[in-house]
Amino acid sequence: MVEPSAGNGLLLGPTLATLDEESGYGLIEDGALAWRDGRIVYAGPRATMPHEFALIASPVETDGLVTPGLIDCHTHAVFAGDRAGEFELRLQGASYEEIARTGGGILSTVRAVRAASENELLEASLPRVRDLIADGVTTLEIKSGYGLDFDNERKMLRVARQLGEQLGITVRTTYLAAHALPGEYAGRADDYIDAVIEWLPRLHAEGLVDAVDAFCEGIGFSPAQTRRVFEAARALGLPVKLHADQLSDLGGAALAAEFGGLSADHIEHTSDAGIRAMAASGTVAVLLPGAFHVLRETKLPPLDALREHGVPMAVATDCNPGTSPLRSLRQAMQLATVHFRLTPEESLRGATVHAARALGLTDRGVLRAGQRADFVLWQIAQPAELCYWLGGRLARSVYANGRIIA
């Protein structure tokens, strides 16, 4: 994976929200942030900054608020076409399952992805990722899962890698071939899982896979089939994550935890036993309020139990053409506060500290010496404004690896 080139710099005067404690924003007024070769070397009060850091680069005096760069840890941002027609059908009363069972849903996007060339797929995806970056995202997870055959899964993963290289951000790729059953395998789900497992080492050998995911659901794949995919991932040393318990409780979160999963995502129907398993394994709960909002769901994730058992909660866009056409992680943070009753602090931690953990990354998500210089200078006065304002651009400058990317 090609990382963006590194930069040096020094900001003086903004308020820093370091998030470098177990709780609270870690606010430092009249702060200083210095970085060298893409790594933070100082994040603290201007008054106590060692003189040596003043020599790194010409200082930039500024106001506003600096936070760690936002991390969108669950997206399907590489796709072709749209499903606005399905959105209209749902508004008229059709359910997600009804649309999927009549050939819509994921399979309609599969047809569009298969029809697109690699370059067409890249050009279609670039504007979405640029929007995410403009609103503060510096690290992005992108899943496959709309190809459902070797060549098209490979095409999606290659495009995801190209997005990171062209736009100067870190893109983590997730293999999600176990997303839906393609038409050519109708009635032969186990045979399709055989193919999914056969493709995985070939794609991993090309450097295209950072993690493995599956859709464990009645309209997706069974726990037994998901287990087979996870065993294949474990044999290659790849971490797993799971679309778990979104529409029903099939024990998906507990299954992800059994494999030491990075995350269990959606989890609206996860049982207390599943939450305890996640707590024991350190598996992150990824909340996806965009899908909850668009699908007009009423079953909330078990938030009180997640807090009680100390399960870290990440927040992500789930950017996808069908159930969460959301192109702003900050908007997902806002939806998480309104729909899921997260505090603004929980929501910001969910899009930074805990999102980094959900991707297995330890070098970002807080402002601290030694961390990557991924951060955002916002034209706001206090962190709660990130969840307060609906729409509009609040990011003045977005930095990845110490260089401005938006």
CSV table of C-alpha atoms in Angstrom, one decimal:
chain,number,residue,atom,x,y,z
A,1,MET,CA,0.0,0.0,0.0
A,2,VAL,CA,1.4,3.4,-1.0
A,3,GLU,CA,1.2,6.0,1.8
A,4,PRO,CA,1.0,9.7,1.2
A,5,SER,CA,4.3,11.6,1.4
A,6,ALA,CA,5.1,13.1,4.8
A,7,GLY,CA,5.3,16.7,5.8
A,8,ASN,CA,6.5,19.1,8.6
A,9,GLY,CA,4.7,22.0,10.2
A,10,LEU,CA,3.7,24.0,13.3
A,11,LEU,CA,0.4,25.4,14.3
A,12,LEU,CA,0.2,28.0,17.1
A,13,GLY,CA,-2.9,29.2,18.9
A,14,PRO,CA,-5.8,26.8,18.2
A,15,THR,CA,-7.6,24.9,20.8
A,16,LEU,CA,-6.6,21.2,20.7
A,17,ALA,CA,-9.0,18.4,21.4
A,18,THR,CA,-6.4,15.7,22.0
A,19,LEU,CA,-8.7,12.9,23.2
A,20,ASP,CA,-5.6,11.6,24.9
A,21,GLU,CA,-7.4,10.5,28.1
A,22,GLU,CA,-9.9,7.8,28.9
A,23,SER,CA,-12.7,10.5,29.1
A,24,GLY,CA,-13.2,14.1,28.1
A,25,TYR,CA,-12.0,16.0,25.0
A,26,GLY,CA,-8.5,16.7,26.4
A,27,LEU,CA,-8.9,20.4,25.6
A,28,ILE,CA,-5.8,22.6,25.5
A,29,GLU,CA,-6.5,26.3,24.8
A,30,ASP,CA,-3.8,28.4,23.1
A,31,GLY,CA,-2.2,25.1,22.0
A,32,ALA,CA,0.7,24.2,19.8
A,33,LEU,CA,0.8,21.3,17.4
A,34,ALA,CA,4.2,20.4,15.8
A,35,TRP,CA,5.0,17.6,13.4
A,36,ARG,CA,8.0,16.3,11.5
A,37,ASP,CA,8.2,13.8,8.7
A,38,GLY,CA,4.5,13.1,9.1
A,39,ARG,CA,4.6,12.4,12.8
A,40,ILE,CA,3.4,14.6,15.7
A,41,VAL,CA,6.3,15.6,17.9
A,42,TYR,CA,4.4,18.0,20.2
A,43,ALA,CA,0.7,18.5,21.1
A,44,GLY,CA,0.2,20.7,24.1
A,45,PRO,CA,0.1,24.3,25.4
A,46,ARG,CA,2.0,26.9,23.4
A,47,ALA,CA,3.6,28.3,26.5
A,48,THR,CA,5.4,25.0,27.4
A,49,MET,CA,6.4,23.9,23.9
A,50,PRO,CA,10.2,23.2,23.7
A,51,HIS,CA,12.1,25.8,21.6
A,52,GLU,CA,13.5,23.1,19.3
A,53,PHE,CA,10.0,22.5,17.8
A,54,ALA,CA,9.7,26.2,16.8
A,55,LEU,CA,12.5,25.5,14.3
A,56,ILE,CA,10.7,22.7,12.4
A,57,ALA,CA,8.8,25.0,10.1
A,58,SER,CA,7.5,28.5,9.8
A,59,PRO,CA,4.7,28.7,12.4
A,60,VAL,CA,1.2,29.3,11.3
A,61,GLU,CA,-0.9,31.4,13.8
A,62,THR,CA,-4.5,30.3,13.8
A,63,ASP,CA,-7.6,30.1,15.9
A,64,GLY,CA,-10.3,27.4,15.7
A,65,LEU,CA,-10.3,23.8,16.9
A,66,VAL,CA,-7.9,20.9,16.0
A,67,THR,CA,-9.0,17.3,16.4
A,68,PRO,CA,-7.5,14.0,15.3
A,69,GLY,CA,-8.4,13.2,11.7
A,70,LEU,CA,-11.7,11.4,11.4
A,71,ILE,CA,-11.6,7.7,10.6
A,72,ASP,CA,-14.5,6.1,8.7
A,73,CYS,CA,-14.2,2.5,9.7
A,74,HIS,CA,-17.1,1.0,7.7
A,75,THR,CA,-17.9,2.0,4.1
A,76,HIS,CA,-18.9,0.5,0.8
A,77,ALA,CA,-17.7,3.7,-1.1
A,78,VAL,CA,-16.6,1.8,-4.3
A,79,PHE,CA,-19.7,1.2,-6.4
A,80,ALA,CA,-21.4,2.1,-9.6
A,81,GLY,CA,-24.9,3.4,-10.2
A,82,ASP,CA,-27.4,4.3,-7.5
A,83,ARG,CA,-30.5,2.9,-5.9
A,84,ALA,CA,-32.6,6.0,-5.5
A,85,GLY,CA,-35.6,4.1,-6.9
A,86,GLU,CA,-35.4,1.6,-4.1
A,87,PHE,CA,-35.3,4.5,-1.6
A,88,GLU,CA,-38.6,5.7,-3.1
A,89,LEU,CA,-40.1,2.2,-2.9
A,90,ARG,CA,-39.1,2.0,0.8
A,91,LEU,CA,-40.8,5.3,1.4
A,92,GLN,CA,-43.9,3.8,-0.1
A,93,GLY,CA,-43.8,0.9,2.3
A,94,ALA,CA,-41.6,-1.8,0.8
A,95,SER,CA,-39.1,-3.4,3.2
A,96,TYR,CA,-35.4,-3.9,2.7
A,97,GLU,CA,-35.9,-7.7,2.6
A,98,GLU,CA,-38.8,-7.5,0.1
A,99,ILE,CA,-36.6,-5.4,-2.3
A,100,ALA,CA,-33.7,-7.7,-1.9
A,101,ARG,CA,-35.8,-10.9,-2.5
A,102,THR,CA,-37.1,-9.5,-5.8
A,103,GLY,CA,-33.7,-8.9,-7.3
A,104,GLY,CA,-33.1,-5.4,-6.0
A,105,GLY,CA,-30.8,-4.4,-3.2
A,106,ILE,CA,-27.2,-5.6,-3.3
A,107,LEU,CA,-27.6,-7.6,-6.5
A,108,SER,CA,-28.7,-4.5,-8.5
A,109,THR,CA,-25.5,-2.8,-7.5
A,110,VAL,CA,-23.6,-6.0,-8.4
A,111,ARG,CA,-25.0,-5.7,-12.0
A,112,ALA,CA,-23.8,-2.1,-12.2
A,113,VAL,CA,-20.3,-2.8,-10.8
A,114,ARG,CA,-19.8,-5.8,-13.2
A,115,ALA,CA,-20.8,-3.6,-16.2
A,116,ALA,CA,-18.3,-0.8,-15.2
A,117,SER,CA,-14.6,-0.8,-16.2
A,118,GLU,CA,-12.0,-0.4,-13.5
A,119,ASN,CA,-11.5,3.2,-14.6
A,120,GLU,CA,-15.2,3.9,-14.7
A,121,LEU,CA,-15.5,2.5,-11.2
A,122,LEU,CA,-12.7,4.7,-10.0
A,123,GLU,CA,-14.2,7.8,-11.6
A,124,ALA,CA,-17.6,7.1,-10.0
A,125,SER,CA,-16.1,6.6,-6.6
A,126,LEU,CA,-13.7,9.6,-6.4
A,127,PRO,CA,-16.4,12.2,-5.8
A,128,ARG,CA,-17.8,10.3,-2.8
A,129,VAL,CA,-14.4,9.9,-1.2
A,130,ARG,CA,-13.5,13.5,-1.8
A,131,ASP,CA,-16.7,14.5,0.0
A,132,LEU,CA,-15.7,12.4,3.0
A,133,ILE,CA,-12.2,13.9,3.1
A,134,ALA,CA,-13.6,17.5,2.8
A,135,ASP,CA,-15.6,16.8,6.0
A,136,GLY,CA,-12.6,15.6,7.9
A,137,VAL,CA,-11.8,12.0,7.0
A,138,THR,CA,-8.1,11.1,6.8
A,139,THR,CA,-8.4,7.2,7.1
A,140,LEU,CA,-11.0,5.2,5.3
A,141,GLU,CA,-12.1,1.6,5.2
A,142,ILE,CA,-13.6,0.4,1.9
A,143,LYS,CA,-15.2,-3.0,1.4
A,144,SER,CA,-15.6,-5.1,-1.7
A,145,GLY,CA,-18.8,-7.1,-2.0
A,146,TYR,CA,-20.5,-5.7,-5.1
A,147,GLY,CA,-18.5,-7.9,-7.5
A,148,LEU,CA,-19.3,-11.4,-6.2
A,149,ASP,CA,-16.9,-13.1,-8.6
A,150,PHE,CA,-13.1,-13.1,-8.7
A,151,ASP,CA,-12.5,-10.5,-11.4
A,152,ASN,CA,-15.0,-8.0,-10.1
A,153,GLU,CA,-14.0,-8.4,-6.4
A,154,ARG,CA,-10.5,-7.8,-7.5
A,155,LYS,CA,-11.5,-4.8,-9.5
A,156,MET,CA,-13.2,-3.2,-6.5
A,157,LEU,CA,-10.2,-3.8,-4.2
A,158,ARG,CA,-7.8,-2.4,-6.8
A,159,VAL,CA,-10.0,0.7,-7.1
A,160,ALA,CA,-10.0,1.1,-3.3
A,161,ARG,CA,-6.2,1.0,-3.3
A,162,GLN,CA,-6.0,3.6,-6.1
A,163,LEU,CA,-8.3,5.9,-4.2
A,164,GLY,CA,-5.9,6.1,-1.3
A,165,GLU,CA,-3.0,6.7,-3.6
A,166,GLN,CA,-4.6,9.4,-5.6
A,167,LEU,CA,-6.2,11.3,-2.7
A,168,GLY,CA,-3.4,11.0,-0.2
A,169,ILE,CA,-5.2,9.1,2.6
A,170,THR,CA,-4.9,5.7,4.2
A,171,VAL,CA,-7.4,3.2,2.7
A,172,ARG,CA,-7.9,-0.1,4.5
A,173,THR,CA,-9.4,-2.7,2.2
A,174,THR,CA,-11.9,-5.4,3.4
A,175,TYR,CA,-12.8,-8.5,1.4
A,176,LEU,CA,-16.6,-8.9,1.6
A,177,ALA,CA,-17.3,-11.4,-1.2
A,178,ALA,CA,-19.7,-13.1,1.3
A,179,HIS,CA,-22.1,-10.2,1.0
A,180,ALA,CA,-24.9,-11.7,-1.1
A,181,LEU,CA,-25.5,-14.8,-3.2
A,182,PRO,CA,-25.0,-14.0,-6.9
A,183,GLY,CA,-27.6,-15.2,-9.4
A,184,GLU,CA,-25.2,-17.8,-11.0
A,185,TYR,CA,-25.1,-19.5,-7.6
A,186,ALA,CA,-28.8,-19.4,-6.8
A,187,GLY,CA,-29.7,-22.3,-4.5
A,188,ARG,CA,-26.0,-23.1,-4.0
A,189,ALA,CA,-24.9,-20.9,-1.2
A,190,ASP,CA,-22.3,-23.5,0.1
A,191,ASP,CA,-20.8,-23.8,-3.3
A,192,TYR,CA,-20.5,-20.0,-3.4
A,193,ILE,CA,-18.8,-19.9,0.0
A,194,ASP,CA,-16.3,-22.5,-1.5
A,195,ALA,CA,-15.5,-20.0,-4.2
A,196,VAL,CA,-15.2,-17.1,-1.8
A,197,ILE,CA,-12.7,-19.1,0.2
A,198,GLU,CA,-10.8,-20.0,-3.0
A,199,TRP,CA,-10.5,-16.4,-4.1
A,200,LEU,CA,-9.2,-15.1,-0.8
A,201,PRO,CA,-5.6,-16.2,-0.8
A,202,ARG,CA,-5.2,-15.1,-4.5
A,203,LEU,CA,-6.3,-11.6,-3.7
A,204,HIS,CA,-4.3,-11.5,-0.4
A,205,ALA,CA,-1.2,-12.5,-2.4
A,206,GLU,CA,-1.7,-9.4,-4.5
A,207,GLY,CA,-1.7,-7.2,-1.4
A,208,LEU,CA,-5.3,-6.3,-1.9
A,209,VAL,CA,-6.9,-7.5,1.4
A,210,ASP,CA,-6.4,-6.0,4.9
A,211,ALA,CA,-9.3,-7.7,6.6
A,212,VAL,CA,-12.3,-10.1,5.9
A,213,ASP,CA,-16.0,-9.4,6.4
A,214,ALA,CA,-19.3,-11.2,5.8
A,215,PHE,CA,-23.0,-10.5,6.0
A,216,CYS,CA,-24.3,-12.9,8.6
A,217,GLU,CA,-28.1,-12.6,8.2
A,218,GLY,CA,-31.2,-14.4,7.0
A,219,ILE,CA,-30.9,-12.7,3.6
A,220,GLY,CA,-27.1,-13.1,3.7
A,221,PHE,CA,-25.1,-16.1,5.0
A,222,SER,CA,-25.6,-18.4,7.9
A,223,PRO,CA,-23.4,-18.5,11.0
A,224,ALA,CA,-21.9,-21.8,9.8
A,225,GLN,CA,-21.1,-20.4,6.3
A,226,THR,CA,-19.6,-17.3,8.0
A,227,ARG,CA,-17.5,-19.4,10.2
A,228,ARG,CA,-16.0,-21.1,7.2
A,229,VAL,CA,-15.0,-17.7,5.7
A,230,PHE,CA,-13.5,-16.7,9.1
A,231,GLU,CA,-11.5,-19.9,9.3
A,232,ALA,CA,-10.0,-19.2,5.9
A,233,ALA,CA,-9.1,-15.7,7.0
A,234,ARG,CA,-7.5,-16.9,10.2
A,235,ALA,CA,-5.4,-19.4,8.2
A,236,LEU,CA,-3.9,-16.4,6.3
A,237,GLY,CA,-3.4,-14.3,9.4
A,238,LEU,CA,-6.1,-11.8,8.3
A,239,PRO,CA,-8.3,-10.1,10.9
A,240,VAL,CA,-12.1,-10.4,10.6
A,241,LYS,CA,-15.1,-8.1,11.2
A,242,LEU,CA,-18.8,-8.8,10.6
A,243,HIS,CA,-22.1,-7.3,9.5
A,244,ALA,CA,-23.8,-8.7,12.6
A,245,ASP,CA,-27.3,-8.8,14.0
A,246,GLN,CA,-28.7,-6.0,11.9
A,247,LEU,CA,-32.1,-7.5,11.1
A,248,SER,CA,-32.2,-10.4,13.5
A,249,ASP,CA,-30.0,-12.0,16.2
A,250,LEU,CA,-28.1,-14.9,14.7
A,251,GLY,CA,-25.3,-14.7,17.2
A,252,GLY,CA,-23.2,-12.8,14.7
A,253,ALA,CA,-21.5,-10.5,17.3
A,254,ALA,CA,-20.5,-13.5,19.4
A,255,LEU,CA,-19.2,-15.3,16.4
A,256,ALA,CA,-17.0,-12.3,15.5
A,257,ALA,CA,-15.8,-12.1,19.1
A,258,GLU,CA,-14.9,-15.8,19.0
A,259,PHE,CA,-12.5,-15.1,16.2
A,260,GLY,CA,-11.1,-12.1,17.9
A,261,GLY,CA,-12.8,-9.8,15.4
A,262,LEU,CA,-11.8,-6.2,15.1
A,263,SER,CA,-15.5,-5.2,15.1
A,264,ALA,CA,-19.1,-6.3,14.9
A,265,ASP,CA,-21.1,-3.8,12.9
A,266,HIS,CA,-24.8,-2.7,13.0
A,267,ILE,CA,-25.6,-5.0,16.1
A,268,GLU,CA,-29.2,-3.6,16.6
A,269,HIS,CA,-30.4,-7.1,17.6
A,270,THR,CA,-27.3,-8.3,19.5
A,271,SER,CA,-28.1,-10.1,22.8
A,272,ASP,CA,-26.5,-9.5,26.1
A,273,ALA,CA,-24.5,-12.7,25.6
A,274,GLY,CA,-23.1,-11.3,22.4
A,275,ILE,CA,-22.1,-8.0,24.1
A,276,ARG,CA,-20.3,-9.9,26.9
A,277,ALA,CA,-18.4,-11.9,24.3
A,278,MET,CA,-17.4,-8.6,22.5
A,279,ALA,CA,-16.2,-7.2,25.8
A,280,ALA,CA,-14.1,-10.2,26.6
A,281,SER,CA,-12.5,-10.2,23.1
A,282,GLY,CA,-12.0,-6.5,22.8
A,283,THR,CA,-14.2,-6.4,19.7
A,284,VAL,CA,-15.4,-2.9,18.8
A,285,ALA,CA,-19.1,-2.2,18.3
A,286,VAL,CA,-19.5,-0.1,15.1
A,287,LEU,CA,-22.6,1.9,15.1
A,288,LEU,CA,-24.1,2.8,11.7
A,289,PRO,CA,-26.8,5.5,12.2
A,290,GLY,CA,-27.0,6.3,8.5
A,291,ALA,CA,-28.5,2.9,7.7
A,292,PHE,CA,-30.8,3.1,10.8
A,293,HIS,CA,-32.0,6.5,9.6
A,294,VAL,CA,-32.5,5.7,5.9
A,295,LEU,CA,-34.3,2.4,6.7
A,296,ARG,CA,-36.4,4.1,9.3
A,297,GLU,CA,-35.5,1.4,11.8
A,298,THR,CA,-36.9,1.5,15.4
A,299,LYS,CA,-34.8,-1.2,17.0
A,300,LEU,CA,-31.9,0.6,18.7
A,301,PRO,CA,-28.5,-1.0,19.3
A,302,PRO,CA,-28.2,-2.1,23.0
A,303,LEU,CA,-26.3,1.0,23.9
A,304,ASP,CA,-26.8,0.9,27.7
A,305,ALA,CA,-25.4,-2.7,27.7
A,306,LEU,CA,-22.5,-1.7,25.5
A,307,ARG,CA,-21.6,1.1,28.0
A,308,GLU,CA,-22.2,-1.2,31.0
A,309,HIS,CA,-19.8,-3.8,29.7
A,310,GLY,CA,-17.2,-1.3,28.5
A,311,VAL,CA,-17.5,-2.2,24.8
A,312,PRO,CA,-15.9,0.6,22.7
A,313,MET,CA,-18.4,2.2,20.3
A,314,ALA,CA,-17.2,3.4,16.9
A,315,VAL,CA,-19.3,5.5,14.5
A,316,ALA,CA,-19.1,5.2,10.7
A,317,THR,CA,-21.0,6.3,7.6
A,318,ASP,CA,-21.7,2.8,6.0
A,319,CYS,CA,-21.5,4.8,2.8
A,320,ASN,CA,-23.3,2.7,0.3
A,321,PRO,CA,-25.8,3.1,-2.6
A,322,GLY,CA,-28.8,1.3,-1.0
A,323,THR,CA,-29.2,1.8,2.8
A,324,SER,CA,-26.8,4.6,3.7
A,325,PRO,CA,-26.0,7.0,0.9
A,326,LEU,CA,-24.1,9.2,3.4
A,327,ARG,CA,-21.1,11.1,2.3
A,328,SER,CA,-20.2,12.8,5.6
A,329,LEU,CA,-18.8,11.1,8.7
A,330,ARG,CA,-19.6,14.3,10.6
A,331,GLN,CA,-23.2,13.9,9.7
A,332,ALA,CA,-23.1,10.2,10.9
A,333,MET,CA,-21.7,11.6,14.2
A,334,GLN,CA,-24.7,13.9,14.4
A,335,LEU,CA,-27.2,11.1,13.6
A,336,ALA,CA,-25.5,9.0,16.3
A,337,THR,CA,-26.2,11.7,18.9
A,338,VAL,CA,-29.9,12.1,17.8
A,339,HIS,CA,-30.9,8.6,17.1
A,340,PHE,CA,-28.6,6.6,19.4
A,341,ARG,CA,-28.3,9.2,22.2
A,342,LEU,CA,-24.6,9.3,22.1
A,343,THR,CA,-23.0,12.3,23.7
A,344,PRO,CA,-21.0,14.6,21.3
A,345,GLU,CA,-17.8,13.3,23.1
A,346,GLU,CA,-18.8,9.7,22.5
A,347,SER,CA,-19.6,10.4,18.9
A,348,LEU,CA,-16.2,12.1,18.3
A,349,ARG,CA,-14.3,9.3,20.1
A,350,GLY,CA,-16.3,6.9,18.0
A,351,ALA,CA,-15.0,8.5,14.8
A,352,THR,CA,-11.4,8.8,16.0
A,353,VAL,CA,-10.1,6.7,18.9
A,354,HIS,CA,-12.5,3.7,18.6
A,355,ALA,CA,-12.7,3.8,14.8
A,356,ALA,CA,-8.9,3.4,14.7
A,357,ARG,CA,-9.2,0.4,17.0
A,358,ALA,CA,-11.9,-1.0,14.7
A,359,LEU,CA,-9.4,-1.0,11.9
A,360,GLY,CA,-6.5,-2.4,14.1
A,361,LEU,CA,-4.6,0.9,13.8
A,362,THR,CA,-2.7,2.1,16.9
A,363,ASP,CA,-0.9,5.1,15.3
A,364,ARG,CA,-3.8,7.5,14.9
A,365,GLY,CA,-7.0,8.7,16.5
A,366,VAL,CA,-5.5,11.0,19.2
A,367,LEU,CA,-3.2,14.0,19.2
A,368,ARG,CA,-0.1,12.8,20.9
A,369,ALA,CA,3.6,12.8,20.2
A,370,GLY,CA,4.6,9.8,18.1
A,371,GLN,CA,1.2,9.5,16.4
A,372,ARG,CA,0.6,10.2,12.6
A,373,ALA,CA,0.0,13.8,11.8
A,374,ASP,CA,-3.5,13.2,10.7
A,375,PHE,CA,-5.7,16.0,12.0
A,376,VAL,CA,-8.3,18.6,11.1
A,377,LEU,CA,-8.4,22.3,11.7
A,378,TRP,CA,-12.0,23.2,12.2
A,379,GLN,CA,-13.5,26.7,12.0
A,380,ILE,CA,-15.5,26.2,15.2
A,381,ALA,CA,-14.9,27.0,18.9
A,382,GLN,CA,-15.9,23.8,20.7
A,383,PRO,CA,-16.1,20.1,19.9
A,384,ALA,CA,-19.9,19.8,20.3
A,385,GLU,CA,-20.3,21.9,17.2
A,386,LEU,CA,-19.2,19.0,15.1
A,387,CYS,CA,-22.5,17.3,16.0
A,388,TYR,CA,-24.5,20.5,16.3
A,389,TRP,CA,-24.3,21.9,12.8
A,390,LEU,CA,-26.4,20.1,10.1
A,391,GLY,CA,-24.5,20.3,6.8
A,392,GLY,CA,-22.1,23.0,5.7
A,393,ARG,CA,-18.3,22.8,5.6
A,394,LEU,CA,-16.7,23.2,9.0
A,395,ALA,CA,-13.2,21.9,8.1
A,396,ARG,CA,-10.8,24.7,7.3
A,397,SER,CA,-7.9,22.3,6.6
A,398,VAL,CA,-7.5,18.5,6.6
A,399,TYR,CA,-4.1,17.0,7.1
A,400,ALA,CA,-2.9,13.5,6.4
A,401,ASN,CA,0.6,12.4,7.2
A,402,GLY,CA,1.4,16.1,7.8
A,403,ARG,CA,0.3,17.4,4.5
A,404,ILE,CA,-2.9,19.3,3.6
A,405,ILE,CA,-5.2,17.2,1.5
A,406,ALA,CA,-8.4,19.4,1.7
